[in-house]
């Protein structure tokens, strides 16, 4: 907007977002005076149909009882929640080492629904608001690169610090997404499969209904796959139960673990050190002027 160039603003809705994020994105144009943010959603109707056909055709040949096949097949009706539909169609949740969610829920819908049609009319410069300080992976990304779609990717705030981000908010009289002041360290999926222990605890404390939702999703994805097990976070050694190493780490177990101190056995008496200096936000938002 400062450069005066026309642009479209796009948000990929994963279906695993907090309601405050939907509210923030839906009304952002009123605060900025810019264009309304367009929302894209991945559609897994076809992937679910294909996988249901596979379940009905192949599982009986593998000796899987009829009742289990029928239950799994019935769960392949699209829910319209991209994240959940993706997991049902894959029979699992994404993970750090198999992070198919980013591509399926964000890159592909933005490329096919927004960038592709624009490219047919001319060149596209695609801005990404990510910063090098956010992760090692992001630090490795260049300021510009060509995307396989044909667009040029530009990361204009790649070198910004967190302070730069909040300074820009103040400059334009914009309040940040309120989730930051509530202890969330990122406002993408809630939770993200890569979320930290402290972040999971903050989500469980502030938004227990979202933990309930993930628990329901775990039950659905479990019933829709052959192993009859699926956990939102990867199946690692359960930190609360050394007698059964490797047991699936269900969300409830990990929430309990998130309330413990280092080692996973004792419950912390004090808040862990926060970089915000006592503020529950990792970014120190409550201390902002
Ligand atoms: S925010 Fe996390 S869970 Fe959501 S799409 Fe990105 S990596 Fe996956």
Short mmCIF file of N, CA and C and ligand atoms in Angstrom, two decimals, residues 14 16 83 94 99 101-102 105-106 188-189 191-194 232, ligand 1:
data_model
loop_
_atom_site.label_atom_id
_atom_site.label_comp_id
_atom_site.label_asym_id
_atom_site.label_seq_id
_atom_site.Cartn_x
_atom_site.Cartn_y
_atom_site.Cartn_z
N UNK A 14 -6.57 -23.08 6.55
CA UNK A 14 -6.31 -24.52 6.73
C UNK A 14 -7.48 -25.21 7.43
N UNK A 16 -7.69 -25.10 10.53
CA UNK A 16 -7.11 -25.37 11.85
C UNK A 16 -6.62 -24.04 12.43
N UNK A 83 -7.86 -29.15 6.75
CA UNK A 83 -6.84 -29.89 7.50
C UNK A 83 -7.32 -31.30 7.82
N UNK A 94 0.17 -34.65 9.49
CA UNK A 94 1.52 -34.29 9.03
C UNK A 94 2.49 -34.22 10.20
N UNK A 99 6.03 -32.96 6.25
CA UNK A 99 5.19 -31.78 6.44
C UNK A 99 4.39 -31.48 5.19
N UNK A 101 1.40 -30.74 4.96
CA UNK A 101 0.33 -29.76 5.16
C UNK A 101 0.62 -28.42 4.48
N UNK A 102 1.85 -27.93 4.56
CA UNK A 102 2.16 -26.62 3.99
C UNK A 102 1.86 -26.60 2.50
N UNK A 105 -2.12 -27.44 1.89
CA UNK A 105 -3.12 -26.52 2.45
C UNK A 105 -2.84 -25.05 2.11
N UNK A 106 -1.60 -24.75 1.75
CA UNK A 106 -1.27 -23.34 1.49
C UNK A 106 -0.74 -23.13 0.07
N UNK A 188 -0.38 -19.16 12.87
CA UNK A 188 -0.82 -20.06 11.80
C UNK A 188 -1.75 -21.08 12.42
N UNK A 189 -1.58 -22.33 12.06
CA UNK A 189 -2.45 -23.37 12.62
C UNK A 189 -2.40 -23.36 14.14
N UNK A 191 -3.28 -25.99 17.04
CA UNK A 191 -1.83 -25.84 17.07
C UNK A 191 -1.21 -26.21 15.71
N UNK A 192 0.07 -25.79 15.57
CA UNK A 192 0.87 -26.22 14.42
C UNK A 192 1.55 -27.54 14.81
N UNK A 193 1.79 -28.39 13.84
CA UNK A 193 2.47 -29.66 14.16
C UNK A 193 3.90 -29.42 14.68
N UNK A 194 4.41 -28.21 14.48
CA UNK A 194 5.76 -27.89 14.95
C UNK A 194 5.76 -27.05 16.22
N UNK A 232 -1.98 -36.33 16.53
CA UNK A 232 -1.69 -35.03 15.92
C UNK A 232 -0.19 -34.78 15.92
S1 LIG B 1 1.16 -23.88 10.30
FE1 LIG B 1 2.08 -25.86 10.90
S2 LIG B 1 0.42 -27.37 10.82
FE2 LIG B 1 -0.26 -25.55 9.68
S3 LIG B 1 0.24 -25.94 7.55
FE3 LIG B 1 2.00 -24.84 8.43
S4 LIG B 1 3.41 -26.44 9.19
FE4 LIG B 1 1.41 -27.41 8.82
#
